Short mmCIF file of C-alpha atoms and ligand atoms in Angstrom, two decimals:
data_model
loop_
_atom_site.label_atom_id
_atom_site.label_comp_id
_atom_site.label_asym_id
_atom_site.label_seq_id
_atom_site.Cartn_x
_atom_site.Cartn_y
_atom_site.Cartn_z
CA MET A 1 -11.40 -3.51 -32.38
CA LYS A 2 -14.79 -3.20 -30.79
CA TYR A 3 -14.09 -2.29 -27.17
CA LEU A 4 -10.50 -1.08 -27.13
CA LYS A 5 -10.39 2.60 -27.91
CA PRO A 6 -7.52 5.07 -28.33
CA LYS A 7 -5.72 5.87 -25.08
CA GLN A 8 -7.05 9.43 -25.10
CA HIS A 9 -10.56 8.06 -24.55
CA TYR A 10 -9.48 6.48 -21.24
CA LEU A 11 -7.47 9.52 -20.17
CA ASP A 12 -10.56 11.68 -20.73
CA LEU A 13 -12.74 9.23 -18.84
CA TYR A 14 -10.31 9.15 -15.92
CA ASP A 15 -10.22 12.95 -15.81
CA ARG A 16 -14.03 13.05 -15.80
CA HIS A 17 -14.02 10.82 -12.72
CA THR A 18 -11.41 13.09 -11.11
CA VAL A 19 -13.51 16.18 -11.82
CA LYS A 20 -16.53 14.44 -10.38
CA SER A 21 -14.82 13.33 -7.17
CA CYS A 22 -13.37 16.84 -6.64
CA ARG A 23 -16.76 18.45 -7.24
CA ASP A 24 -18.31 15.96 -4.82
CA LEU A 25 -15.73 17.00 -2.21
CA ILE A 26 -16.64 20.65 -2.71
CA GLY A 27 -20.29 19.63 -2.32
CA ILE A 28 -19.57 17.83 0.95
CA TYR A 29 -17.66 20.80 2.39
CA SER A 30 -20.29 23.31 1.33
CA VAL A 31 -22.83 21.72 3.68
CA PRO A 32 -22.65 23.63 6.98
CA SER A 33 -21.37 21.39 9.78
CA GLU A 34 -23.58 20.69 12.76
CA ASN A 35 -22.45 20.29 16.35
CA LEU A 36 -19.34 22.42 15.92
CA PRO A 37 -17.15 22.53 19.01
CA LEU A 38 -17.44 25.74 21.08
CA TYR A 39 -14.77 28.38 20.70
CA GLN A 40 -13.83 30.04 24.02
CA GLY A 41 -17.10 28.79 25.45
CA LYS A 42 -19.27 30.29 22.69
CA PRO A 43 -20.34 29.20 19.22
CA ALA A 44 -17.40 29.89 16.87
CA PRO A 45 -17.67 33.08 14.78
CA LYS A 46 -18.79 32.52 11.19
CA GLU A 47 -15.51 33.87 9.74
CA LEU A 48 -13.53 31.34 11.76
CA VAL A 49 -15.79 28.44 10.78
CA ASP A 50 -15.57 29.52 7.12
CA SER A 51 -11.82 29.88 7.05
CA VAL A 52 -11.23 26.55 8.81
CA GLY A 53 -13.70 24.88 6.43
CA LYS A 54 -11.94 26.44 3.44
CA MET A 55 -8.57 25.20 4.63
CA ALA A 56 -9.91 21.70 5.22
CA LEU A 57 -11.40 21.67 1.72
CA GLU A 58 -8.16 22.91 0.12
CA TRP A 59 -6.27 20.22 1.99
CA SER A 60 -8.67 17.45 0.91
CA LEU A 61 -8.67 18.68 -2.68
CA MET A 62 -4.88 18.74 -2.77
CA PHE A 63 -4.73 15.09 -1.72
CA GLU A 64 -7.56 14.03 -4.02
CA LYS A 65 -6.02 15.74 -7.06
CA GLY A 66 -2.54 14.47 -6.24
CA ASN A 67 -3.57 10.91 -5.54
CA ARG A 68 -5.79 10.74 -8.61
CA PHE A 69 -2.77 11.81 -10.66
CA LEU A 70 -0.55 9.16 -9.10
CA LYS A 71 -3.00 6.35 -9.92
CA LYS A 72 -3.89 7.61 -13.40
CA GLU A 73 -1.41 5.64 -15.52
CA GLU A 74 -2.10 2.40 -13.67
CA VAL A 75 -5.90 2.69 -13.88
CA VAL A 76 -5.87 3.68 -17.56
CA GLU A 77 -3.57 0.75 -18.27
CA LYS A 78 -6.00 -1.59 -16.44
CA TRP A 79 -9.01 -0.32 -18.36
CA MET A 80 -7.22 -0.75 -21.67
CA THR A 81 -6.13 -4.27 -20.77
CA GLU A 82 -9.71 -5.16 -19.81
CA ASP A 83 -11.12 -3.79 -23.05
CA ALA A 84 -8.46 -5.54 -25.12
CA GLU A 85 -9.41 -8.76 -23.32
CA LYS A 86 -13.09 -8.19 -24.21
CA ASP A 87 -12.15 -7.83 -27.88
CA ARG A 88 -10.01 -10.94 -27.73
CA PHE A 89 -12.73 -12.94 -25.98
CA TYR A 90 -15.42 -11.74 -28.39
CA GLU A 91 -13.33 -12.57 -31.44
CA ALA A 92 -12.32 -16.00 -30.11
CA ALA A 93 -15.86 -17.13 -29.12
CA GLU A 94 -17.12 -19.82 -31.54
CA PRO A 95 -20.87 -20.15 -32.27
CA PRO A 96 -22.46 -23.57 -31.82
CA TYR A 97 -23.29 -25.14 -35.22
CA GLY A 98 -26.31 -27.11 -36.45
CA ILE A 99 -28.93 -25.25 -34.41
CA ARG A 100 -32.38 -26.23 -35.65
CA CYS A 101 -35.76 -24.48 -35.40
CA LEU A 102 -37.95 -26.10 -32.74
CA THR A 103 -41.03 -25.50 -34.92
CA CYS A 104 -40.00 -26.52 -38.49
CA GLN A 105 -36.65 -28.28 -37.83
CA LYS A 106 -34.87 -26.11 -40.47
CA GLU A 107 -31.27 -25.18 -39.65
CA MET A 108 -31.28 -21.71 -38.14
CA ALA A 109 -29.04 -18.80 -39.20
CA LEU A 110 -26.74 -16.95 -36.82
CA VAL A 111 -27.96 -13.35 -36.85
CA HIS A 112 -26.25 -11.75 -33.87
CA LYS A 113 -23.25 -12.13 -31.59
CA ASP A 114 -23.11 -10.13 -28.40
CA LEU A 115 -20.62 -9.81 -25.53
CA TRP A 116 -22.09 -9.94 -22.03
CA THR A 117 -20.16 -8.29 -19.26
CA GLU A 118 -21.01 -8.22 -15.59
CA LEU A 119 -18.90 -6.69 -12.88
CA ASN A 120 -16.50 -9.23 -11.36
CA LYS A 121 -17.96 -12.08 -13.44
CA PRO A 122 -16.40 -14.00 -16.31
CA LEU A 123 -17.08 -12.74 -19.82
CA HIS A 124 -19.71 -14.47 -21.98
CA VAL A 125 -20.79 -14.26 -25.59
CA LEU A 126 -24.42 -14.79 -26.56
CA PHE A 127 -25.30 -16.01 -30.09
CA MET A 128 -28.76 -15.35 -31.55
CA TYR A 129 -30.35 -17.53 -34.26
CA ASP A 130 -33.37 -16.94 -36.50
CA CYS A 131 -35.41 -19.49 -38.49
CA PRO A 132 -35.21 -18.97 -42.30
CA ASN A 133 -38.98 -19.69 -42.39
CA GLY A 134 -39.59 -16.86 -39.95
CA CYS A 135 -40.83 -19.06 -37.09
CA ARG A 136 -40.92 -17.35 -33.71
CA PRO A 137 -39.29 -17.26 -31.24
CA GLY A 138 -35.66 -17.48 -32.27
CA ARG A 139 -33.10 -19.30 -30.11
CA MET A 140 -30.11 -18.04 -28.15
CA PHE A 141 -26.93 -19.88 -27.06
CA TRP A 142 -23.98 -18.99 -24.84
CA ASP A 143 -20.41 -19.52 -26.03
CA ASN A 144 -20.32 -22.77 -23.97
CA SER A 145 -23.25 -24.07 -26.13
CA GLU A 146 -25.77 -23.78 -23.27
CA GLU A 147 -29.13 -22.51 -24.46
CA TRP A 148 -30.44 -19.29 -22.96
CA THR A 149 -34.08 -19.56 -21.98
CA PRO A 150 -35.92 -16.48 -20.77
CA LYS A 151 -37.47 -16.89 -17.34
CA PRO A 152 -41.24 -16.40 -17.60
CA HIS A 153 -42.61 -13.64 -15.39
CA LEU A 154 -45.25 -15.21 -13.18
CA CYS A 155 -48.10 -13.55 -11.33
CA PRO A 156 -47.42 -13.54 -7.56
CA LYS A 157 -51.16 -14.02 -6.92
CA CYS A 158 -52.28 -16.73 -9.31
CA SER A 159 -48.98 -17.87 -10.89
CA GLY A 160 -50.38 -17.05 -14.34
CA LYS A 161 -48.07 -15.60 -16.99
CA LEU A 162 -47.59 -11.86 -16.78
CA LYS A 163 -47.68 -9.66 -19.87
CA LEU A 164 -44.92 -7.06 -20.08
CA LYS A 165 -45.03 -3.64 -21.67
CA ASP A 166 -41.96 -1.37 -21.77
CA ARG A 167 -42.01 2.40 -21.87
CA THR A 168 -39.17 4.87 -21.68
CA THR A 169 -39.11 8.47 -20.58
CA ASP A 170 -36.21 10.94 -20.58
CA LYS A 171 -35.16 9.81 -17.14
CA LYS A 172 -36.57 6.30 -16.68
CA PHE A 173 -37.16 2.87 -18.17
CA ILE A 174 -40.64 1.75 -17.09
CA THR A 175 -42.08 -1.77 -17.33
CA ASP A 176 -45.79 -2.44 -16.78
CA TYR A 177 -46.82 -5.98 -15.80
CA LEU A 178 -50.36 -7.27 -16.27
CA CYS A 179 -51.85 -10.64 -15.35
CA ALA A 180 -54.49 -11.68 -17.90
CA SER A 181 -56.01 -14.22 -15.48
CA CYS A 182 -56.55 -12.20 -12.29
CA GLY A 183 -55.94 -8.61 -13.36
CA PHE A 184 -52.87 -8.14 -11.11
CA THR A 185 -50.68 -5.19 -12.19
CA LYS A 186 -47.34 -3.78 -11.14
CA THR A 187 -44.90 -1.21 -12.49
CA GLU A 188 -41.09 -1.26 -12.27
CA GLU A 189 -38.99 1.81 -12.90
CA LEU A 190 -35.28 2.02 -13.62
CA GLU A 191 -33.32 5.26 -13.64
CA ARG A 192 -31.64 5.91 -16.97
CA THR A 193 -27.93 6.46 -16.47
CA VAL A 194 -26.65 9.44 -18.36
CA HIS A 195 -24.49 7.96 -21.09
CA SER A 196 -22.27 10.90 -21.67
CA GLN A 197 -21.03 12.83 -18.70
CA GLU A 198 -20.04 15.48 -21.17
CA GLU A 199 -23.69 16.43 -21.33
CA SER A 200 -23.93 16.64 -17.56
CA ASP A 201 -20.89 18.86 -17.12
CA PRO A 202 -20.71 21.74 -19.58
CA ASP A 203 -17.73 23.13 -17.65
CA PHE A 204 -15.69 19.94 -17.99
CA GLU A 205 -12.75 21.49 -19.82
CA PHE A 206 -12.56 24.33 -17.31
CA ASN A 207 -12.87 21.93 -14.36
CA ARG A 208 -10.28 19.66 -15.89
CA THR A 209 -7.67 22.43 -15.67
CA ARG A 210 -8.75 23.06 -12.08
CA PHE A 211 -8.71 19.49 -10.82
CA CYS A 212 -6.54 17.33 -13.09
CA LEU A 213 -2.84 17.89 -12.49
CA SER A 214 -0.49 18.29 -15.44
CA LYS A 215 2.48 15.96 -15.61
CA GLU A 216 4.70 18.66 -14.16
CA GLU A 217 2.31 19.46 -11.29
CA GLY A 218 1.79 15.76 -10.63
CA GLU A 219 5.51 15.02 -10.42
CA LYS A 220 5.88 17.96 -8.04
CA TRP A 221 3.15 16.40 -5.89
CA ARG A 222 4.92 13.05 -5.97
CA GLN A 223 8.04 14.78 -4.66
CA GLU A 224 6.09 16.62 -1.97
CA LEU A 225 4.52 13.38 -0.86
CA ALA A 226 7.96 11.75 -0.66
CA ASN A 227 9.17 14.72 1.43
CA MET A 228 6.19 14.33 3.75
CA GLU A 229 7.00 10.64 4.08
CA GLU A 230 10.64 11.51 4.94
CA MET A 231 9.42 14.02 7.49
CA LYS A 232 7.18 11.40 9.04
CA LYS A 233 10.09 8.96 9.30
CA LEU A 234 12.16 11.65 10.99
CA VAL A 235 9.40 12.39 13.50
CA ASP A 236 8.96 8.66 14.12
CA LYS A 237 12.69 8.41 14.76
CA TRP A 238 12.50 11.24 17.27
CA LYS A 239 9.60 9.52 18.97
CA GLU A 240 11.55 6.27 19.00
CA LYS A 241 14.56 8.05 20.51
CA ASP A 242 12.32 9.60 23.11
CA LYS A 243 10.84 6.19 23.95
CA HIS A 244 14.32 4.69 24.37
CA LYS A 245 15.77 7.74 26.05
CA THR A 246 17.54 5.68 28.73
CA GLU A 247 19.31 3.59 26.11
CA TYR A 248 20.31 6.57 23.97
CA ASP A 249 21.57 8.39 27.05
CA ALA A 250 23.60 5.30 27.89
CA ILE A 251 25.07 5.30 24.36
CA ASN A 252 26.00 8.97 24.75
CA ASN A 253 27.67 8.19 28.04
CA LEU A 254 29.81 5.41 26.58
CA LYS A 255 33.44 6.45 26.07
CA LYS A 256 34.24 6.00 22.38
CA LEU A 257 37.93 5.09 22.46
CA THR A 258 40.40 5.14 19.59
CA VAL A 259 42.79 2.18 19.36
CA VAL A 260 45.57 4.26 20.92
CA ALA A 261 43.31 5.36 23.77
CA LEU A 262 42.34 1.72 24.25
CA GLU A 263 45.98 0.74 24.59
CA ASN A 264 46.62 3.63 26.96
CA LEU A 265 43.72 2.45 29.11
CA LEU A 266 44.60 -1.24 29.27
CA ALA A 267 48.44 -1.26 29.41
CA PRO A 268 48.82 0.51 32.80
CA LEU A 269 45.96 -1.52 34.37
CA CYS A 270 47.63 -4.76 33.26
CA GLU A 271 51.04 -3.57 34.43
CA LYS A 272 49.58 -2.80 37.87
CA ALA A 273 48.36 -6.40 38.10
CA GLN A 274 51.72 -7.79 36.95
CA TYR A 275 50.81 -8.41 33.34
CA ILE A 276 53.57 -6.75 31.33
CA LYS A 277 54.42 -5.79 27.73
CA PHE A 278 50.77 -5.23 26.77
CA GLN A 279 50.58 -4.90 23.00
CA LEU A 280 47.84 -4.51 20.45
CA GLY A 281 48.22 -6.32 17.10
CA THR A 282 47.07 -5.23 13.66
CA ALA A 283 43.40 -4.24 13.59
CA ASP A 284 41.08 -6.26 11.38
CA ILE A 285 38.92 -3.66 9.68
CA GLY A 286 35.92 -5.31 8.07
CA LYS A 287 32.24 -4.86 8.80
CA ASP A 288 33.29 -4.96 12.45
CA LEU A 289 36.57 -3.69 13.81
CA THR A 290 38.55 -6.14 15.94
CA VAL A 291 42.06 -5.91 17.43
CA PRO A 292 44.11 -8.78 18.85
CA PHE A 293 46.27 -8.21 21.92
CA THR A 294 49.10 -10.01 23.76
CA VAL A 295 50.41 -9.52 27.27
CA HIS A 296 52.96 -11.42 29.40
CA GLU A 297 52.39 -12.95 32.80
CA ALA A 298 54.98 -11.53 35.22
CA ASN A 299 53.67 -13.10 38.40
CA PRO A 300 55.54 -16.43 38.95
CA ASP A 301 52.76 -17.68 41.26
CA ARG A 302 50.05 -17.44 38.58
CA ALA A 303 49.61 -19.62 35.49
CA ASP A 304 47.14 -21.15 33.04
CA LEU A 305 43.44 -20.70 33.86
CA ALA A 306 44.08 -18.66 36.98
CA SER A 307 46.19 -16.27 34.94
CA SER A 308 43.71 -15.93 32.07
CA HIS A 309 40.70 -15.56 34.42
CA ALA A 310 42.35 -12.80 36.41
CA LEU A 311 43.28 -10.93 33.23
CA GLN A 312 39.79 -11.40 31.79
CA LYS A 313 38.31 -9.75 34.85
CA ILE A 314 40.67 -6.78 34.57
CA VAL A 315 39.96 -6.27 30.86
CA LYS A 316 36.19 -6.60 31.20
CA ASN A 317 36.01 -4.16 34.07
CA ALA A 318 38.24 -1.71 32.25
CA LEU A 319 36.12 -1.82 29.10
CA ALA A 320 32.81 -1.35 30.89
CA GLY A 321 31.61 2.12 30.03
CA THR A 322 33.48 2.14 26.70
CA ASN A 323 32.41 1.01 23.24
CA TRP A 324 34.93 -1.88 23.32
CA ARG A 325 34.35 -5.44 24.49
CA LEU A 326 36.43 -8.55 24.95
CA MET A 327 35.35 -11.01 22.32
CA SER A 328 33.56 -14.17 23.34
CA ASP A 329 36.53 -16.45 22.51
CA GLY A 330 38.03 -15.10 25.76
CA ILE A 331 41.71 -15.07 26.72
CA SER A 332 44.08 -17.98 26.15
CA TYR A 333 47.29 -18.69 28.04
CA ARG A 334 50.43 -20.39 26.66
CA MET A 335 53.91 -20.32 28.19
CA GLY A 336 53.14 -17.11 30.06
CA ILE A 337 51.79 -15.30 27.01
CA LEU A 338 48.13 -14.31 27.11
CA THR A 339 46.20 -13.46 23.95
CA GLY A 340 42.68 -12.33 23.14
CA ARG A 341 40.67 -10.09 20.85
CA LEU A 342 38.81 -6.85 21.42
CA ARG A 343 35.87 -5.61 19.36
CA ALA A 344 34.72 -2.04 18.78
CA TYR A 345 31.00 -1.15 18.66
CA GLU A 346 30.44 1.72 16.22
CA ARG A 347 27.01 1.53 14.54
CA GLU A 348 24.03 2.96 16.39
CA GLU A 349 22.04 -0.27 16.19
CA ASP A 350 24.98 -2.27 17.62
CA LEU A 351 25.51 0.23 20.40
CA LEU A 352 21.79 0.07 21.14
CA LYS A 353 22.00 -3.72 21.51
CA LEU A 354 25.05 -3.34 23.71
CA VAL A 355 23.37 -0.94 26.13
CA GLN A 356 20.03 -2.79 26.04
CA LYS A 357 21.85 -5.91 27.14
CA ALA A 358 23.51 -3.97 29.93
CA VAL A 359 20.28 -2.23 30.99
CA GLY A 360 18.46 -5.57 30.84
CA ASN A 361 21.08 -7.16 33.09
CA SER A 362 21.41 -4.23 35.42
CA SER A 363 18.83 -5.29 37.99
CA SER A 364 20.91 -8.21 39.22
CA GLN A 365 24.31 -6.58 38.97
CA PRO A 366 26.18 -4.01 41.00
CA PRO A 367 26.10 -0.56 39.40
CA GLU A 368 29.79 -0.39 38.49
CA SER A 369 29.41 -3.36 36.16
CA LYS A 370 26.44 -1.87 34.25
CA LEU A 371 27.24 -1.84 30.54
CA GLY A 372 30.16 -4.05 31.45
CA TYR A 373 29.75 -7.63 30.27
CA LEU A 374 28.79 -9.24 27.04
ZN1 ZN B 1 -38.83 -22.63 -38.31
ZN1 ZN B 2 -52.69 -13.39 -11.74
#
């Protein structure tokens, strides 16, 4: 186990990042804003600017702390998986055998094995070999047996070989380049990254209690976030209702009839048009509610299609403005008995479709048939 460390190491590291990002936020908010909007035509009073700034900071911190908590397990898990993979890759990498010294041809000895990691690049292992006779330089090979050859640093003026000299200070790595042929010199500096953030933040433990949520606090945040999400959905629904106000008003205006009320509506209308003994059958109560009906033709001058068409018109007109519709299989006529099925619309989304259809058709139809036909 070279890379993979105990879980606590990663939890600490994650918390250090959280502390840093929260402290950065405080830093950002502590810079006085420029171009503030005027308050009642004048520059806003300092107390107002301060209290608004404080609220904005508290708000940002709350989200940062909460969201960092929510991602913690996942990120720590990812880091541990990556480090375990580095260990596995390092262990599995096989050194090339039979590497000989380019000077004395003796077989060289493997003296070092090193894992190379670069962000978003595949892992590599580099093997270093030394000559038993002490010839210089040694040789280096990647895990795919390719030899690593250092690129010579060339003088930009005369293309001669540059000599390198490294120095380090507390804060920087410095390399001096010198061309022996033409005297060209240059210096490159690299900031030293602070290896342990512990050194850079003596108040880490204190800040950790300020910025890193405990499990209990974090779960409370998760719940609050879910509540906010619910609230947003509710507001969206109100907005949606507002947008489709005409349709929702139309739904509210529909008469929602019970089966008995339905019978009481249709029977007298049929009777008036000489269709007698109107009767509803047993309702089929599934996902949708449907009811069959029968009625008898009492007009001796009317039969077959003429009879069923006339009845269809009566039923459709009667149901317009209610949540019931004649089903699309229509009305059939046999030996003076007419049968058909009626369907109830109950769910909001179905009612919405029903009225949208009616509203959509309304332009070309007389007003009394609005909401009327399927
Ligand atoms: Zn040698
Ligand atoms: Zn030169």
